[in-house]
GROMACS .gro file of C-alpha atoms in nm:
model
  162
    1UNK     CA    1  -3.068 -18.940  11.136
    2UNK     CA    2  -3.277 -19.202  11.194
    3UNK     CA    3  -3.488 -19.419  10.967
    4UNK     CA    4  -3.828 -19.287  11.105
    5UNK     CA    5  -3.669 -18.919  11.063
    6UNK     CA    6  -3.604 -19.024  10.680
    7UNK     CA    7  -3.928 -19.168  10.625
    8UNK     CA    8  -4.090 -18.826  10.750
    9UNK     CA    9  -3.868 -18.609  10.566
   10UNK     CA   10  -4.006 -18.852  10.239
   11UNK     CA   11  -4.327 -18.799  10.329
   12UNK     CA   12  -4.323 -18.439  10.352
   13UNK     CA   13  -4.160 -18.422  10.080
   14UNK     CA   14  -4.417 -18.609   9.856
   15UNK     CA   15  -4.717 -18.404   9.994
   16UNK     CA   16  -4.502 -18.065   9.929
   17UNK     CA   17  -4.489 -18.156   9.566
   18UNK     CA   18  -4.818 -18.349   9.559
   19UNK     CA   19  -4.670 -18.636   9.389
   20UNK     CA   20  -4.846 -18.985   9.413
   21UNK     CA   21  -4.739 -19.333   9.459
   22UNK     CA   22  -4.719 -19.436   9.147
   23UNK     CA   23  -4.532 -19.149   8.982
   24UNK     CA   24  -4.230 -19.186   9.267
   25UNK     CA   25  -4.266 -19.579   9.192
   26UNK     CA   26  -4.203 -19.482   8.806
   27UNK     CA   27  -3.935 -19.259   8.895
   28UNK     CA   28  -3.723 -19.527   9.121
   29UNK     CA   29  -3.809 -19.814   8.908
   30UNK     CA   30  -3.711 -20.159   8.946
   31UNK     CA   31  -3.957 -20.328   9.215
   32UNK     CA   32  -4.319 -20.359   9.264
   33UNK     CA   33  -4.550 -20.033   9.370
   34UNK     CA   34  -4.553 -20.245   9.705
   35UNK     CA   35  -4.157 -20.287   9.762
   36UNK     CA   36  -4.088 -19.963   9.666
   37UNK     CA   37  -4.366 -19.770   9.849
   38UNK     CA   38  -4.273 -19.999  10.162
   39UNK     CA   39  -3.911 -19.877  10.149
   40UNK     CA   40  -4.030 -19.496  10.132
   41UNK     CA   41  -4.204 -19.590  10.494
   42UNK     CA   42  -3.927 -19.749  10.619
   43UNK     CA   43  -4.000 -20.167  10.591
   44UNK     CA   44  -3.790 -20.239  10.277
   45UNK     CA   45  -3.446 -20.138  10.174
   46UNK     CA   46  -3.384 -19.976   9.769
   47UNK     CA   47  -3.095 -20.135   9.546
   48UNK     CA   48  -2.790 -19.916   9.519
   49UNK     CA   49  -2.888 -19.804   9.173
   50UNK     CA   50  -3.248 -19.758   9.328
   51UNK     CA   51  -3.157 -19.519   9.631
   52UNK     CA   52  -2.971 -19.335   9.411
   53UNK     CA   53  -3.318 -19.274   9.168
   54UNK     CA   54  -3.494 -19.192   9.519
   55UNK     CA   55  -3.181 -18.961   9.597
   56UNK     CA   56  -3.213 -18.744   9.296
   57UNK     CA   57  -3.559 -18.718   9.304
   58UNK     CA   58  -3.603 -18.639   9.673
   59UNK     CA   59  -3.273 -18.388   9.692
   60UNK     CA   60  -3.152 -18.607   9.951
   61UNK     CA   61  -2.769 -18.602  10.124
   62UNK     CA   62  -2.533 -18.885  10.056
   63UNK     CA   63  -2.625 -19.049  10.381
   64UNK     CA   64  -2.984 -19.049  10.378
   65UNK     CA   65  -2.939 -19.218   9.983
   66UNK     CA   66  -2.723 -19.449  10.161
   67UNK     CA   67  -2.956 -19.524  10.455
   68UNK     CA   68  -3.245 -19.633  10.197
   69UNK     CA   69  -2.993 -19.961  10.059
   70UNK     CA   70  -2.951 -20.044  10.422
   71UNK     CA   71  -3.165 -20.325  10.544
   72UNK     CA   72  -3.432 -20.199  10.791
   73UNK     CA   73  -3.572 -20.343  11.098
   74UNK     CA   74  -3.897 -20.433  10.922
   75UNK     CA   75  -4.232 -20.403  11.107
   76UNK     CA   76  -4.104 -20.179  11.352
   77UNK     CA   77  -4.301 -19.921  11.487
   78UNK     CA   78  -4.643 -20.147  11.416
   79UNK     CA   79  -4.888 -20.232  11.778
   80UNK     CA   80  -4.995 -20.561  11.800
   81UNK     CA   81  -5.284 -20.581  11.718
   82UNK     CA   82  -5.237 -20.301  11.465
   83UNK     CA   83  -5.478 -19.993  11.565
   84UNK     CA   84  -5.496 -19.831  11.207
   85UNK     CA   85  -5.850 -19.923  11.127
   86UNK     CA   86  -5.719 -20.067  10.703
   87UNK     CA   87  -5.406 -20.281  10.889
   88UNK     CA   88  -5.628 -20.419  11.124
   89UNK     CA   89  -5.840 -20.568  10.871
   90UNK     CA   90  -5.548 -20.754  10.747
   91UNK     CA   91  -5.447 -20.873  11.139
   92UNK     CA   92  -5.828 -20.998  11.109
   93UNK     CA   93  -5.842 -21.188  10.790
   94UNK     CA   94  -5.516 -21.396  10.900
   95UNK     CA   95  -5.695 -21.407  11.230
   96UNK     CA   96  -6.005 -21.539  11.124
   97UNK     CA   97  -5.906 -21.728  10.823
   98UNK     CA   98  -5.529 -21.835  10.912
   99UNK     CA   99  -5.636 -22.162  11.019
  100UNK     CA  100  -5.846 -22.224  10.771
  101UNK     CA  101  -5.532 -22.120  10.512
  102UNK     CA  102  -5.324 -22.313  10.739
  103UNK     CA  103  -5.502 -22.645  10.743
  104UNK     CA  104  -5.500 -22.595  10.317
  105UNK     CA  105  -5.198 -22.505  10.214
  106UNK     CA  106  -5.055 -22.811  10.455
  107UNK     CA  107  -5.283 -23.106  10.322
  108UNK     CA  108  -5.181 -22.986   9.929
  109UNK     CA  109  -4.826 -22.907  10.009
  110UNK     CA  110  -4.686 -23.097  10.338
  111UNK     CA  111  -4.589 -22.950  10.627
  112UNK     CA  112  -4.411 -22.624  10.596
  113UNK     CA  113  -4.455 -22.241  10.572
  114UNK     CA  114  -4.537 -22.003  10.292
  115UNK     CA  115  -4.232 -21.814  10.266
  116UNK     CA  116  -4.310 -21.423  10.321
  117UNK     CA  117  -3.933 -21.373  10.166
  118UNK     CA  118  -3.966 -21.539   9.904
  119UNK     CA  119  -4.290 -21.376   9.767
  120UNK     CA  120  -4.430 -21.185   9.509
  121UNK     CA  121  -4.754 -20.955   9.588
  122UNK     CA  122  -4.989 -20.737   9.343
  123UNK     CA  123  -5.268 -20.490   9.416
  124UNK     CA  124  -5.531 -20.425   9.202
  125UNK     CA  125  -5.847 -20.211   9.184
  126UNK     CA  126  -6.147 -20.387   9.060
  127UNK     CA  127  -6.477 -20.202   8.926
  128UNK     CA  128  -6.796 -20.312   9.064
  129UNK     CA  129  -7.118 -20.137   9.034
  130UNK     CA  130  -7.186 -20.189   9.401
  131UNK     CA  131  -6.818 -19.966   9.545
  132UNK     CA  132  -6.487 -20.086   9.388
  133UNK     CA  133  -6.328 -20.391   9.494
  134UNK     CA  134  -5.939 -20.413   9.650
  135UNK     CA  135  -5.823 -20.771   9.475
  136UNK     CA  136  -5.465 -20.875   9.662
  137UNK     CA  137  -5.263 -21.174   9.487
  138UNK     CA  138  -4.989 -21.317   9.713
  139UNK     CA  139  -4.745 -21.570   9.531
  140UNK     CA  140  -4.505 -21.719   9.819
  141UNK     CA  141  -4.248 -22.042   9.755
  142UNK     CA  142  -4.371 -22.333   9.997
  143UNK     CA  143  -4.084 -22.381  10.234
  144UNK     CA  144  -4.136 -22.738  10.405
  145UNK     CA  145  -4.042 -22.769  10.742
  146UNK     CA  146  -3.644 -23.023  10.789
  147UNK     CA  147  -3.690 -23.283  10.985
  148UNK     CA  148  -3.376 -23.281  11.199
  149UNK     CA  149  -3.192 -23.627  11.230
  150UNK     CA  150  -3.412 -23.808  10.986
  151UNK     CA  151  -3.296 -24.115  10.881
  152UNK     CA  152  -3.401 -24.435  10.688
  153UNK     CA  153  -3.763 -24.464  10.523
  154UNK     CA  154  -3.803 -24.118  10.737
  155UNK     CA  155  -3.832 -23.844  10.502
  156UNK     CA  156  -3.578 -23.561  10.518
  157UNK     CA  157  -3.857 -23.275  10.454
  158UNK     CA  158  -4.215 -23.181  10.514
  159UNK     CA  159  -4.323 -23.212  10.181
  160UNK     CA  160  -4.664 -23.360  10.120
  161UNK     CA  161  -4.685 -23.749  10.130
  162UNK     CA  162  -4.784 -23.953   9.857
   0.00000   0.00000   0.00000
């Protein structure tokens, strides 16, 4: 079986029972809504202890448990530029404000990356009179950029200069 077969059988599986998001995210426990729905579609891999929740909930076989603590080739499957109309707004906002994020993040912490590993993300729904609001907090560890071969008064990493 492959992942994508796995990540259908899940699927059909929650709309059989009707279950949401956040009641299989209760029942596996352990990560963020975000992690764990992301491993249900095939993008994030489950602890042991994890896969085996997911396991018993979804009646699955030994190997298909098994196949949600492997790590996944993440992003597969996704066209560049995405074509799902709520993915694509995402491509845009990193399209049209990446540099702009960019040229921030590198004059307050140095040169270097916002790690995408090393990251913590939370969704939450804000009322607003006018249509609810979607309000996305991303938390990632600055990663400066080594500076092979440095030597001297030339600093090691890309960490912001004093």
């Amino acid at each position: 079986m492959k992942r994508s077969d796995l990540t259908e059988k899940l699927l059909d599986i929650k709309r059989e029972k009707g279950w949401s998001w956040k009641y299989i995210c209760e029942k596996i426990g352990g990560y963020s809504e975000v992690l764990i729905v992301g491993a249900i579609l095939g993008h994030m891999k489950l602890t042991k202890p994890q896969a085996a929740n997911a396991g018993e909930l979804f009646g699955l076989s030994k190997a298909e448990t098994a196949m949600l603590n492997e790590v996944p080739m993440r992003g597969e499957g996704t066209p560049m530029p995405p074509t799902d109309p709520l993915i694509y707004r995402f491509y845009e906002l990193v399209m049209i404000n990446g540099p702009a994020w960019k040229a921030l993040i590198e004059e307050e912490f140095g040169d270097g990356i916002m790690s995408a590993i090393d990251f913590d993300m939370v969704m939450e729904r804000l009322p607003d009179p006018k249509g609810d609001r979607v309000k996305i907090t991303m938390s990632g560890k600055f990663l400066p950029y080594k500076y092979y071969g440095a030597s001297g008064n030339v600093p090691a990493y890309g960490f912001k200069e004093e």
